[in-house]
CSV table of C-alpha atoms in Angstrom, one decimal:
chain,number,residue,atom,x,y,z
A,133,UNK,CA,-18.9,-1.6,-4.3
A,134,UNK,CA,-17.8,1.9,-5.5
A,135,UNK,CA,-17.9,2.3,-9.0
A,136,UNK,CA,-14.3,3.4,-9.3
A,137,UNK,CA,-13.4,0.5,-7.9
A,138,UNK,CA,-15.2,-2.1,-9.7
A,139,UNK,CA,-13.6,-0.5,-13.1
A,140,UNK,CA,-11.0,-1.1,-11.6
A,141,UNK,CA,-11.3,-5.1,-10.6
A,142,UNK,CA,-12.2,-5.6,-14.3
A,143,UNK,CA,-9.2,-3.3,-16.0
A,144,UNK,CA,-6.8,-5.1,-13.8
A,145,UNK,CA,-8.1,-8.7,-15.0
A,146,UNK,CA,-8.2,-7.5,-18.7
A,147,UNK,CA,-4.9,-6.5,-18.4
A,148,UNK,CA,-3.1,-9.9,-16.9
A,149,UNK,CA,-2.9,-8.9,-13.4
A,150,UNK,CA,-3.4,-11.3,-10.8
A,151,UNK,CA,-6.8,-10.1,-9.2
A,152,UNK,CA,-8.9,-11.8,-6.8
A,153,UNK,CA,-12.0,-10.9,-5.7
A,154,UNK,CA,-13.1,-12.0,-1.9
A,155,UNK,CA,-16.3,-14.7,-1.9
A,156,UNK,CA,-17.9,-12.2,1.0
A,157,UNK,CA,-17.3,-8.7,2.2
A,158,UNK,CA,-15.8,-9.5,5.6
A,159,UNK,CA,-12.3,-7.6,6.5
A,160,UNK,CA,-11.0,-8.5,9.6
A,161,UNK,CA,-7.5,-6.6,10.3
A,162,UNK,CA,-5.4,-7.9,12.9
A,163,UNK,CA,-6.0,-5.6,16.0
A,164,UNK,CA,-2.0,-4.5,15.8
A,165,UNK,CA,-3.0,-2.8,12.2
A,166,UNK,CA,-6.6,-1.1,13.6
A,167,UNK,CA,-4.8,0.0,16.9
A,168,UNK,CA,-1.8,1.9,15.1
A,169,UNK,CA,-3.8,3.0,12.0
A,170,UNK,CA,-7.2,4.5,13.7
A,171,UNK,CA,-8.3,6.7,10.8
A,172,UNK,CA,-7.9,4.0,7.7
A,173,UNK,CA,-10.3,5.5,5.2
A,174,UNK,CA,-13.2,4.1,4.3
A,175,UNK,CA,-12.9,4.0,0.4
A,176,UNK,CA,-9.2,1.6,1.6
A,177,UNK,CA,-11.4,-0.4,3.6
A,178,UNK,CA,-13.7,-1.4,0.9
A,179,UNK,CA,-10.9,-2.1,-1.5
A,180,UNK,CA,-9.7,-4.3,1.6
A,181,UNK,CA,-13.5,-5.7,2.2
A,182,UNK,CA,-13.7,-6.4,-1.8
A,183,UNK,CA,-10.1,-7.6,-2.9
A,184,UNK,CA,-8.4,-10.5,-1.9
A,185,UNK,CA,-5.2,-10.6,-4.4
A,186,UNK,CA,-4.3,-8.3,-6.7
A,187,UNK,CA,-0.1,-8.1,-8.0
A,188,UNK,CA,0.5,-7.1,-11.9
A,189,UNK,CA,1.6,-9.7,-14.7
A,190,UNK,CA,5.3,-9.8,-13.7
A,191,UNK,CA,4.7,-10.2,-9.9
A,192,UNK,CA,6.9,-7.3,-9.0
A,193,UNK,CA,4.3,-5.0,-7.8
A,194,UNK,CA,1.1,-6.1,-5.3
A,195,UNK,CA,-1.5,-4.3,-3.3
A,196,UNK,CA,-1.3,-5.1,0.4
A,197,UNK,CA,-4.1,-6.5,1.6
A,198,UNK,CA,-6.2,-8.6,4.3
A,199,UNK,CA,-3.6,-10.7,4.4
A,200,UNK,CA,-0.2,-8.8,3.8
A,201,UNK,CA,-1.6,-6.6,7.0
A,202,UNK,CA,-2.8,-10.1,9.0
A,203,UNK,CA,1.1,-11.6,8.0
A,204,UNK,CA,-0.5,-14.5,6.7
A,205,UNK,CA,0.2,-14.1,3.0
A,206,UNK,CA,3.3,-16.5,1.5
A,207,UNK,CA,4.7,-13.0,0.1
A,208,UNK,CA,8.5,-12.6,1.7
A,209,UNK,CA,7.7,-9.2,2.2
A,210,UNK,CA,5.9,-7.7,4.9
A,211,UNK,CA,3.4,-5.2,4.4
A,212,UNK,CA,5.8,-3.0,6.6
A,213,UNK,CA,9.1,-4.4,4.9
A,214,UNK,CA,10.2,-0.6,4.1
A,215,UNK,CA,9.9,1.0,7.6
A,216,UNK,CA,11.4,-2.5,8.4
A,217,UNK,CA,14.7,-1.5,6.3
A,218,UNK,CA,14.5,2.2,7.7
A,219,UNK,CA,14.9,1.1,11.0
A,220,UNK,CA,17.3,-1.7,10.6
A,221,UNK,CA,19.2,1.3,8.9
A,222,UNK,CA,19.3,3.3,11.9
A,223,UNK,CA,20.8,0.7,14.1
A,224,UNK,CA,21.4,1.9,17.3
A,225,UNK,CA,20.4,5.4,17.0
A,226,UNK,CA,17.1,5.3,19.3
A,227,UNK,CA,16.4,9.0,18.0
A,228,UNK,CA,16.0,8.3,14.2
A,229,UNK,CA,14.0,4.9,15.2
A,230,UNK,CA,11.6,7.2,16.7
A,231,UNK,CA,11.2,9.4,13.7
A,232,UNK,CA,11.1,6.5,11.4
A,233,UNK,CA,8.1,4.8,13.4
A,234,UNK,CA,6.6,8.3,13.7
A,235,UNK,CA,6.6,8.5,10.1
A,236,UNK,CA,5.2,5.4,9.2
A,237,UNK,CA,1.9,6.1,12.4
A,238,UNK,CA,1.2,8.5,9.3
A,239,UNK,CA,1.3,6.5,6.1
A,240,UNK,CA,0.1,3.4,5.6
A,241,UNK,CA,1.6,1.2,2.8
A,242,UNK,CA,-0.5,0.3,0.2
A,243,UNK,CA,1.5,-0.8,-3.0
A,244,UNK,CA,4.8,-2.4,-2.6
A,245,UNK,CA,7.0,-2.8,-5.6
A,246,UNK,CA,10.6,-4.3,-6.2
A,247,UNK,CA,10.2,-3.2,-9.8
A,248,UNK,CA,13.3,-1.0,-10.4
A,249,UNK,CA,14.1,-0.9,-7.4
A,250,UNK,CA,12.4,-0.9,-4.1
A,251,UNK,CA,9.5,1.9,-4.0
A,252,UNK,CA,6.0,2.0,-2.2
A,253,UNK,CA,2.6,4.1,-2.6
A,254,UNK,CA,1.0,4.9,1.0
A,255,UNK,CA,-2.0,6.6,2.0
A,256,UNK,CA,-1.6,9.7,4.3
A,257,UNK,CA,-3.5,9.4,7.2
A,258,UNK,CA,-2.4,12.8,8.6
A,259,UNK,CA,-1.5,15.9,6.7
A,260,UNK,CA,-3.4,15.3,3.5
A,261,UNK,CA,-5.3,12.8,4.3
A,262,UNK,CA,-6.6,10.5,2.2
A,263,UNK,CA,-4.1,11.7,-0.5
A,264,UNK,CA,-1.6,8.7,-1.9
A,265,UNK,CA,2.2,9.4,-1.7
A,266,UNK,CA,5.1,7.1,-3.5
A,267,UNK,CA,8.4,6.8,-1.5
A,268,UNK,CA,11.1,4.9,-3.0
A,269,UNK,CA,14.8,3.8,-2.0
A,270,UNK,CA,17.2,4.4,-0.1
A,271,UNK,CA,15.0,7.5,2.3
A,272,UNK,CA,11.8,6.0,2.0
A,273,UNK,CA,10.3,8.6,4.3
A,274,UNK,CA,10.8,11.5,1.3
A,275,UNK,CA,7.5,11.0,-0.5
A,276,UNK,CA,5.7,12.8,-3.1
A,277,UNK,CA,1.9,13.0,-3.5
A,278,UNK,CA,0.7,11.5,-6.5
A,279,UNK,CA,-3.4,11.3,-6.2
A,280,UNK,CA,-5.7,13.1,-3.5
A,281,UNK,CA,-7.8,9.9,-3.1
A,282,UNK,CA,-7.7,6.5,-3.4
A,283,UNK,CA,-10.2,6.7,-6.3
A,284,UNK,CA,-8.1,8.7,-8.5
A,285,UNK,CA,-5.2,7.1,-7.8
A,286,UNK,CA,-6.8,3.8,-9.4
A,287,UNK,CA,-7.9,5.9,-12.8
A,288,UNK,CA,-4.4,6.8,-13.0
A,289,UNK,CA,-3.5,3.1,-12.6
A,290,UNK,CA,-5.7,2.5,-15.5
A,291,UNK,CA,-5.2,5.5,-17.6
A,292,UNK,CA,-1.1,4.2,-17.5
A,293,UNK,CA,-0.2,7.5,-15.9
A,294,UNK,CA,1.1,5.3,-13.3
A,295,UNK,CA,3.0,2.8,-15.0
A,296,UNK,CA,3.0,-1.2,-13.5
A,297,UNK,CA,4.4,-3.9,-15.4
């Protein structure tokens, strides 16, 4: 387990959230997930291999995991609930569903929060990659980059820079 990472597991229990760590290191992503997201890095996949649960003390905010992404978590959210929105917003205009879905083939949701509002931090698969972006109602697809890896954006978790209840 990356060091980062394990600093992290044991800040996140220290600090009330609701962290649970897997019993083995399997990940097994449903094949929808590993067909439309090809390039998942591997630092994400460890987190995935490693973590099981992990949400902060008031419940608002969660990390998606094995199974937010296999749809068999009792969250009502899906781990895709935002691009969900996006393209029930665009109703009939067959265009702007294919830019939304476009979009979303790049960034892969990795927080989701309904903290304040509706907000989400992705991974970019694509132009930065690796990097971590927040998008946030009502245009979910306007993002801005907040860590350049998945490792810093966990020490900015735990340094409170980025601020979870």
């Amino acid at each position: 387990m990356d060091k980062k990472m394990g600093e992290f597991i044991i800040w996140a229990k220290e600090n009330g959230w609701d962290i649970t760590e897997k019993s083995g290191f399997q990940l097994n992503l449903d094949s929808s997930i590993v067909s439309r997201y090809k390039e998942i890095p591997n630092e994400y996949l460890d987190f995935l291999s490693v973590v099981e649960k992990c949400m902060t003390p008031n419940e608002k905010t969660w990390f998606n995991c094995e199974d937010e992404f296999n749809n068999s978590s009792d969250s009502e959210f899906k781990w895709n609930e935002y691009e969900l929105l996006s393209l029930e917003a665009a109703v009939n205009d067959d265009s702007w569903k294919s830019e939304i879905t476009a979009w979303w083939d790049h960034y892969l949701p990795i927080v989701m929060s309904v903290d304040g509002g509706y907000s989400f931090y992705a991974i970019d698969l694509t132009h930065d990659k690796g990097a971590i972006v927040r998008g946030y109602e009502p245009e979910f697809e306007e993002v801005d980059k907040v860590a350049n890896t998945l490792e810093e954006f966990l020490g900015l978790i735990m340094s409170n820079s980025i601020e979870f209840q």
